[in-house]
Amino acid sequence: MTTVKPSGTVSILAGESPGVHWTVGGEYFDRAIRFANSDPMLPLFKMANYRVESASESPDTTSVVFFPIKSGARRSEKDVTIFEKMNLAATAQRYWSDNSVSVTVSFDSEKEAEHVGTVLHMYDGQLKTVSFLPQGNFVYPQMPYTQITADKYEEATMKLFPIDFTGVYAGMAADAIGESYCTTDSCEVKLIKDNQ
């Protein structure tokens, strides 16, 4: 028996919180998503006037697209303690999935850094994996979530143009085809491009 993680980029672009945690970044934020420079979607984002930058870690192969987001969530991740986040992660893994669920727990580096060891000890044996990410706009270059003001959000969205997805639906993007079974620790994924 296995499970499929119902998250990833689709939920993020639909304005939903990915996975089972609170919305990251506050009420208004930029969501940075990395794309290969060869991705056929990248020119569409540029033409639609989204902010696109070369990725700081691999500028020759990767670009970062910033999507302005307005969240309707009542609480954002910055309003939730590291203890509550770890409790939710352990509960979700216990009842939702028997697989190694991706868990990133953000924390206030000034107020909660000293508690990272404590929560790891408290939930020892209850999580298969966990990563910790300090909160803030400037922890790393091109953070996945950067909090912005309502004015910055309005300014960014007023510059955007609709994206014409006709080429994507007509086969411009690579799509997975066929079915393969995973017999080892890896799975074969066959791709078709340009109807070949």
Rosetta silent file (secondary structure, phi, psi, omega in degrees, C-alpha in Angstrom):
SEQUENCE: MTTVKPSGTVSILAGESPGVHWTVGGEYFDRAIRFANSDPMLPLFKMANYRVESASESPDTTSVVFFPIKSGARRSEKDVTIFEKMNLAATAQRYWSDNSVSVTVSFDSEKEAEHVGTVLHMYDGQLKTVSFLPQGNFVYPQMPYTQITADKYEEATMKLFPIDFTGVYAGMAADAIGESYCTTDSCEVKLIKDNQ
SCORE:     score description
SCORE:     0.000 S_00000001
   1 L     0.000  140.869  179.311    0.000    0.000    0.000 S_00000001
   2 L  -140.707  173.609  178.060    1.257    3.476   -0.804 S_00000001
   3 L  -133.063  158.352  175.569    0.065    7.062   -0.792 S_00000001
   4 L  -113.100  130.537 -178.966    0.420   10.019   -3.105 S_00000001
   5 L   -74.378  114.425 -176.251    1.297   13.361   -1.579 S_00000001
   6 L   -87.499   68.150 -175.901   -1.489   15.776   -2.640 S_00000001
   7 L  -148.460 -139.522  178.521    0.533   18.954   -2.658 S_00000001
   8 L    86.125 -160.442 -172.702    3.334   20.571   -4.605 S_00000001
   9 H   -63.767  -32.866 -175.821    3.199   23.499   -7.002 S_00000001
  10 H   -58.986  -48.208 -179.114   -0.467   23.040   -7.985 S_00000001
  11 H   -66.639  -35.563 -178.297   -1.820   23.891   -4.533 S_00000001
  12 H   -64.191  -45.772 -177.941    0.619   26.761   -4.122 S_00000001
  13 H   -72.971  -20.028  176.247   -0.422   28.479   -7.356 S_00000001
  14 L   -82.169    0.524  177.792   -4.084   27.951   -6.512 S_00000001
  15 L    85.621   14.720 -179.838   -3.513   30.076   -3.408 S_00000001
  16 L  -103.066  156.668  174.823   -3.725   27.193   -0.946 S_00000001
  17 L   -74.001  129.476  179.334   -1.281   26.198    1.741 S_00000001
  18 L   -73.312  140.320  177.272    0.693   23.157    0.558 S_00000001
  19 L    70.395 -151.654 -176.219    0.395   20.083    2.733 S_00000001
  20 L  -115.937   70.758  173.812   -0.976   20.256    6.253 S_00000001
  21 L  -154.218  178.825 -173.691    0.316   23.452    7.749 S_00000001
  22 L   -79.405  157.392  178.407   -0.465   27.111    7.973 S_00000001
  23 E   -60.136  134.544 -177.748   -0.042   29.615    5.181 S_00000001
  24 L   -92.816  146.828  169.950    3.523   30.827    5.022 S_00000001
  25 L    95.276   -2.359 -179.601    4.567   34.434    4.612 S_00000001
  26 L    89.468 -164.659 -176.992    1.718   36.342    6.223 S_00000001
  27 L   -71.327  -38.820  178.931   -1.290   37.829    4.449 S_00000001
  28 E  -122.705  131.104  178.594    0.705   39.078    1.447 S_00000001
  29 E  -157.880  161.268  170.765    3.818   37.365    0.143 S_00000001
  30 E   -96.558  130.830  175.128    5.843   36.438   -2.908 S_00000001
  31 E  -103.066  116.394  179.887    6.113   32.700   -3.550 S_00000001
  32 E   -91.643  127.037  178.297    9.379   31.878   -5.327 S_00000001
  33 E  -127.772  132.612 -177.798    9.324   28.750   -7.514 S_00000001
  34 E   -88.466  137.637  177.084   12.333   27.430   -9.415 S_00000001
  35 E  -130.479  145.072  172.672   12.080   26.398  -13.082 S_00000001
  36 E   -63.908  143.811  178.961   14.691   24.946  -15.435 S_00000001
  37 L   -61.121  -21.540  179.242   15.789   27.561  -17.968 S_00000001
  38 L   -87.904   -2.691 -177.582   14.654   25.129  -20.668 S_00000001
  39 L   -65.605  128.213 -178.576   11.107   24.890  -19.253 S_00000001
  40 L   -65.678  -14.137  177.793    8.583   26.002  -21.900 S_00000001
  41 H   -77.266  -26.193 -174.139    6.555   27.794  -19.207 S_00000001
  42 H   -57.652  -46.800  177.225    9.376   30.244  -18.403 S_00000001
  43 H   -61.417  -31.629  178.458    8.895   32.472  -21.492 S_00000001
  44 H   -66.146  -41.165  177.601    5.165   32.591  -20.727 S_00000001
  45 H   -64.699  -39.501  178.834    5.825   33.888  -17.215 S_00000001
  46 H   -64.368  -44.620  179.560    8.199   36.509  -18.604 S_00000001
  47 H   -64.743  -29.823  179.234    5.649   37.663  -21.213 S_00000001
  48 L   -82.194   -0.365  174.289    2.994   37.875  -18.481 S_00000001
  49 L    76.074   24.715  170.563    5.338   40.230  -16.579 S_00000001
  50 L   -72.077  151.228  176.643    6.030   38.037  -13.558 S_00000001
  51 E   -73.049  122.898 -178.929    9.305   38.829  -11.812 S_00000001
  52 E  -127.291  130.006  178.595   11.899   36.325  -13.045 S_00000001
  53 E  -130.097  154.601  170.450   15.510   36.120  -11.808 S_00000001
  54 E   -66.313  138.905 -179.823   18.412   33.777  -12.396 S_00000001
  55 L   -67.269  134.874 -176.572   18.658   31.344   -9.489 S_00000001
  56 L   -63.876  -30.723 -176.276   21.464   32.331   -7.122 S_00000001
  57 L   -87.897  -20.860 -179.035   22.678   28.729   -6.740 S_00000001
  58 L  -154.888   68.928 -173.455   22.619   27.742  -10.444 S_00000001
  59 L   -63.583  -25.065 -178.715   22.109   30.756  -12.748 S_00000001
  60 L   -76.843  -20.878 -175.059   23.080   28.898  -15.937 S_00000001
  61 L  -121.520  -14.544 -170.773   20.383   26.244  -15.583 S_00000001
  62 E  -136.195  143.488  173.914   17.653   27.581  -13.304 S_00000001
  63 E  -123.630  156.236  178.811   15.407   30.637  -12.960 S_00000001
  64 E  -114.536  127.270  177.234   13.198   31.778  -10.093 S_00000001
  65 E  -108.124  132.977 -178.463    9.679   33.068  -10.761 S_00000001
  66 E  -104.791  121.475 -179.554    7.993   35.155   -8.053 S_00000001
  67 E  -107.194  116.486  177.830    4.214   34.795   -7.715 S_00000001
  68 E   -72.242  129.867 -175.428    2.454   37.496   -5.638 S_00000001
  69 E  -124.400  137.769  169.685   -0.027   35.826   -3.266 S_00000001
  70 E  -114.742  118.482 -176.616   -2.810   37.214   -1.084 S_00000001
  71 L   -93.906  140.604  174.949   -3.780   34.720    1.584 S_00000001
  72 L   -98.293    8.669 -176.785   -7.221   34.531    3.125 S_00000001
  73 L   -67.432  143.930  178.344   -5.936   32.467    6.048 S_00000001
  74 L   -75.871  -31.560  177.703   -6.840   33.608    9.542 S_00000001
  75 L  -126.581  140.192  173.456   -3.460   32.505   10.907 S_00000001
  76 E  -106.044  169.242 -176.494   -0.153   32.424    9.112 S_00000001
  77 H   -59.767  -29.886 -179.264    2.792   30.218    9.950 S_00000001
  78 H   -71.137  -13.463  178.791    4.543   33.070   11.742 S_00000001
  79 H   -93.316    0.970 -174.542    1.654   33.157   14.257 S_00000001
  80 L  -115.042  135.940 -177.237    2.077   29.479   15.230 S_00000001
  81 L   -74.261  160.798  177.086    4.712   28.204   17.674 S_00000001
  82 H   -60.850  -30.895 -179.336    7.320   25.594   16.817 S_00000001
  83 H   -69.628  -43.529  178.982    5.628   23.261   19.331 S_00000001
  84 H   -66.588  -38.807  178.758    2.229   23.431   17.608 S_00000001
  85 H   -63.353  -44.066  179.357    3.841   22.899   14.183 S_00000001
  86 H   -66.212  -37.541  178.041    5.689   19.781   15.355 S_00000001
  87 H   -62.586  -45.392  179.264    2.529   18.413   16.975 S_00000001
  88 H   -63.110  -42.565 -179.931    0.565   18.824   13.742 S_00000001
  89 H   -60.894  -45.140 -179.985    3.346   17.196   11.700 S_00000001
  90 H   -65.814  -41.721  178.497    3.471   14.172   14.011 S_00000001
  91 H   -63.778  -45.246 -179.514   -0.324   13.835   14.069 S_00000001
  92 H   -63.188  -41.902 -179.321   -0.589   14.117   10.284 S_00000001
  93 H   -68.187  -35.961 -178.531    2.120   11.533    9.720 S_00000001
  94 H   -66.586  -41.630 -172.995    0.558    9.137   12.236 S_00000001
  95 H  -106.574  -15.930 -173.029   -2.952    9.252   10.731 S_00000001
  96 H  -103.359  -34.727 -174.021   -2.521   10.518    7.182 S_00000001
  97 L  -151.018  138.856  175.272    0.446    8.728    5.695 S_00000001
  98 L   -94.668    0.931  179.668    2.691    5.792    6.433 S_00000001
  99 L   -93.397  176.898 -179.711    5.323    7.150    4.049 S_00000001
 100 L   -80.222   92.323 -178.018    8.059    9.663    4.668 S_00000001
 101 L   -73.850  138.676  176.975    6.097   12.890    4.474 S_00000001
 102 L   -71.440  122.337 -177.902    8.037   16.051    3.679 S_00000001
 103 L  -129.052  118.894  172.471    7.992   18.217    6.808 S_00000001
 104 E  -119.793  119.936 -179.708    9.519   21.687    7.058 S_00000001
 105 E  -105.935  115.967  176.984    9.011   23.466   10.365 S_00000001
 106 E   -86.536  155.199 -178.801    9.694   27.179   10.270 S_00000001
 107 E  -151.309  154.372  175.899   10.662   28.976   13.440 S_00000001
 108 L   -76.952  111.248 -173.417   11.452   32.436   14.752 S_00000001
 109 L   -65.334  -23.951  179.500   15.246   32.347   14.955 S_00000001
 110 L   -82.128  -34.916 -174.420   15.348   34.994   17.712 S_00000001
 111 L  -104.384  -23.928 -170.565   12.711   33.464   19.995 S_00000001
 112 L  -120.765   -4.732 -177.769   12.579   29.749   19.150 S_00000001
 113 H   -55.187  -37.134 -178.457   16.039   28.592   17.981 S_00000001
 114 H   -68.395  -13.780 -177.417   16.803   27.320   21.481 S_00000001
 115 H   -96.107   -3.628 -178.591   13.728   25.027   21.313 S_00000001
 116 H   -58.699  -47.580  178.350   14.734   23.064   18.167 S_00000001
 117 H   -61.786  -37.607 -179.375   16.529   20.405   20.225 S_00000001
 118 H   -63.840  -47.983 -178.113   13.624   20.215   22.662 S_00000001
 119 H   -70.123  -31.126  174.597   10.988   19.528   19.995 S_00000001
 120 H   -62.380  -41.620  178.583   13.239   16.990   18.274 S_00000001
 121 H   -67.533  -42.540 -178.522   13.486   15.141   21.584 S_00000001
 122 H   -60.689  -36.374 -174.743    9.725   15.461   22.267 S_00000001
 123 L  -110.036   21.819  176.910    8.805   13.910   18.898 S_00000001
 124 L   -58.017  127.485 -179.831   11.645   11.399   18.644 S_00000001
 125 L    85.872   -5.681 -179.058   10.337    8.324   16.824 S_00000001
 126 L  -103.640  -14.739  177.310    7.166   10.061   15.643 S_00000001
 127 L  -126.204  136.219  178.220    8.550   11.698   12.483 S_00000001
 128 L   -78.490  -36.867  177.447   10.601    9.989    9.805 S_00000001
 129 L  -144.262  152.386  173.461   12.054   13.269    8.535 S_00000001
 130 L  -158.401  139.394  174.637   11.911   16.926    9.509 S_00000001
 131 E  -119.550  152.558  178.352   13.688   20.056    8.320 S_00000001
 132 E  -119.129  135.137 -178.681   13.850   23.384   10.108 S_00000001
 133 E  -128.553  116.716  175.832   13.743   26.741    8.305 S_00000001
 134 E   -62.340  140.581  179.131   14.343   30.059   10.080 S_00000001
 135 L   -80.813  155.305  176.095   11.624   32.590    9.264 S_00000001
 136 L   133.610  158.105 -177.403   12.351   35.921    7.634 S_00000001
 137 L   -77.847  -18.695 -170.072   12.818   37.571    4.269 S_00000001
 138 L  -125.847   26.405  179.779   16.609   37.521    4.253 S_00000001
 139 L   -69.447  -45.688  177.152   17.683   34.171    5.724 S_00000001
 140 L  -133.048  159.082  174.516   18.763   32.851    2.309 S_00000001
 141 L   -65.044  141.049  176.588   18.853   34.430   -1.157 S_00000001
 142 L    52.905   57.296  178.987   15.533   34.042   -3.002 S_00000001
 143 L   -56.069  149.060  178.999   13.602   32.635   -0.042 S_00000001
 144 L   -61.061  -33.443  178.907   10.636   30.421   -0.964 S_00000001
 145 E  -130.709  126.213  177.282    8.289   32.871    0.800 S_00000001
 146 E  -125.079  118.614 -179.662    8.973   36.591    1.149 S_00000001
 147 E   -67.574  136.821  177.972    6.511   38.697    3.088 S_00000001
 148 L  -131.110  169.991  178.414    5.399   41.850    1.235 S_00000001
 149 L   -87.542  166.104  176.108    3.018   44.719    1.953 S_00000001
 150 H   -60.445  -38.471  179.041   -0.485   45.111    0.537 S_00000001
 151 H   -63.806  -42.203  178.531    0.830   47.981   -1.618 S_00000001
 152 H   -64.830  -38.322  177.500    3.618   45.789   -3.069 S_00000001
 153 H   -62.369  -49.518  179.838    1.081   43.054   -3.795 S_00000001
 154 H   -60.933  -42.728  179.309   -1.237   45.476   -5.601 S_00000001
 155 H   -60.829  -43.840 -178.854    1.681   46.972   -7.526 S_00000001
 156 H   -68.407  -43.445 -176.527    2.888   43.533   -8.667 S_00000001
 157 H   -72.781  -28.299  178.853   -0.537   42.194   -9.655 S_00000001
 158 H   -68.118  -20.862 -179.403   -1.489   45.341  -11.591 S_00000001
 159 L   -88.583   -8.828 -172.852    1.481   44.720  -13.933 S_00000001
 160 L   -81.883  147.639  175.759    0.509   41.122  -14.779 S_00000001
 161 L  -114.485  154.839  176.503   -1.000   39.984  -18.071 S_00000001
 162 L   -63.023  149.394  178.759   -3.057   36.828  -18.695 S_00000001
 163 L   -99.070  131.785  176.452   -1.064   33.776  -19.791 S_00000001
 164 L   -89.508  108.453 -177.293   -2.006   32.024  -23.037 S_00000001
 165 L   -92.385    9.499 -177.062   -1.738   28.301  -22.251 S_00000001
 166 H   -53.311  -47.001 -178.986   -2.757   27.148  -25.759 S_00000001
 167 H   -64.121  -36.082  179.505    0.760   25.935  -26.591 S_00000001
 168 H   -65.582  -47.070 -179.850    1.056   24.074  -23.311 S_00000001
 169 H   -68.116  -23.112  179.703   -2.233   22.253  -23.861 S_00000001
 170 H   -85.376    3.150  174.790   -1.215   21.499  -27.460 S_00000001
 171 H   108.868    9.603 -179.824    1.827   19.538  -26.283 S_00000001
 172 H   -64.345  -35.241 -179.099    4.541   22.187  -25.895 S_00000001
 173 L   -87.587  154.355  177.072    5.306   20.975  -22.366 S_00000001
 174 L   -75.925  131.876  179.376    6.747   17.553  -21.560 S_00000001
 175 E  -120.774  142.058  174.841    4.118   15.188  -20.205 S_00000001
 176 E   -73.524  138.393  178.925    4.581   11.872  -18.459 S_00000001
 177 E  -130.348  162.247  175.417    3.038    8.992  -20.385 S_00000001
 178 L    71.952 -172.660 -177.980    2.455    5.333  -19.804 S_00000001
 179 L  -136.320  137.093  176.324    2.689    3.479  -16.573 S_00000001
 180 L  -135.938  149.891  179.248    5.667    2.036  -14.758 S_00000001
 181 L  -107.260  145.792 -179.417    5.942    0.234  -11.491 S_00000001
 182 L   -89.145  115.578 -179.017    8.581    0.911   -8.889 S_00000001
 183 L  -108.719  -11.745  178.065   10.461   -2.282   -8.126 S_00000001
 184 L  -130.251 -150.069  179.040   13.478   -0.756   -6.390 S_00000001
 185 L   -86.866    9.287  177.121   14.196    2.545   -4.718 S_00000001
 186 L  -139.182  160.025 -179.016   13.618    4.386   -8.002 S_00000001
 187 L  -125.982  144.113  177.641   10.874    4.578  -10.640 S_00000001
 188 L   -88.594  130.193  176.527   11.138    5.016  -14.381 S_00000001
 189 L  -120.121  118.628  179.711    9.162    7.938  -15.793 S_00000001
 190 E   -90.198  136.502  179.924    8.786    8.060  -19.557 S_00000001
 191 E  -115.038  147.016  172.534    8.400   11.485  -21.115 S_00000001
 192 E  -123.167  137.986 -179.148    6.947   12.499  -24.449 S_00000001
 193 L  -137.447  138.171  179.661    7.717   15.848  -26.009 S_00000001
 194 L    55.624   40.136  176.306    6.436   17.392  -29.232 S_00000001
 195 L    55.906   32.615  178.265    4.169   14.396  -29.879 S_00000001
 196 L  -100.393    0.000    0.000    7.135   12.027  -30.447 S_00000001
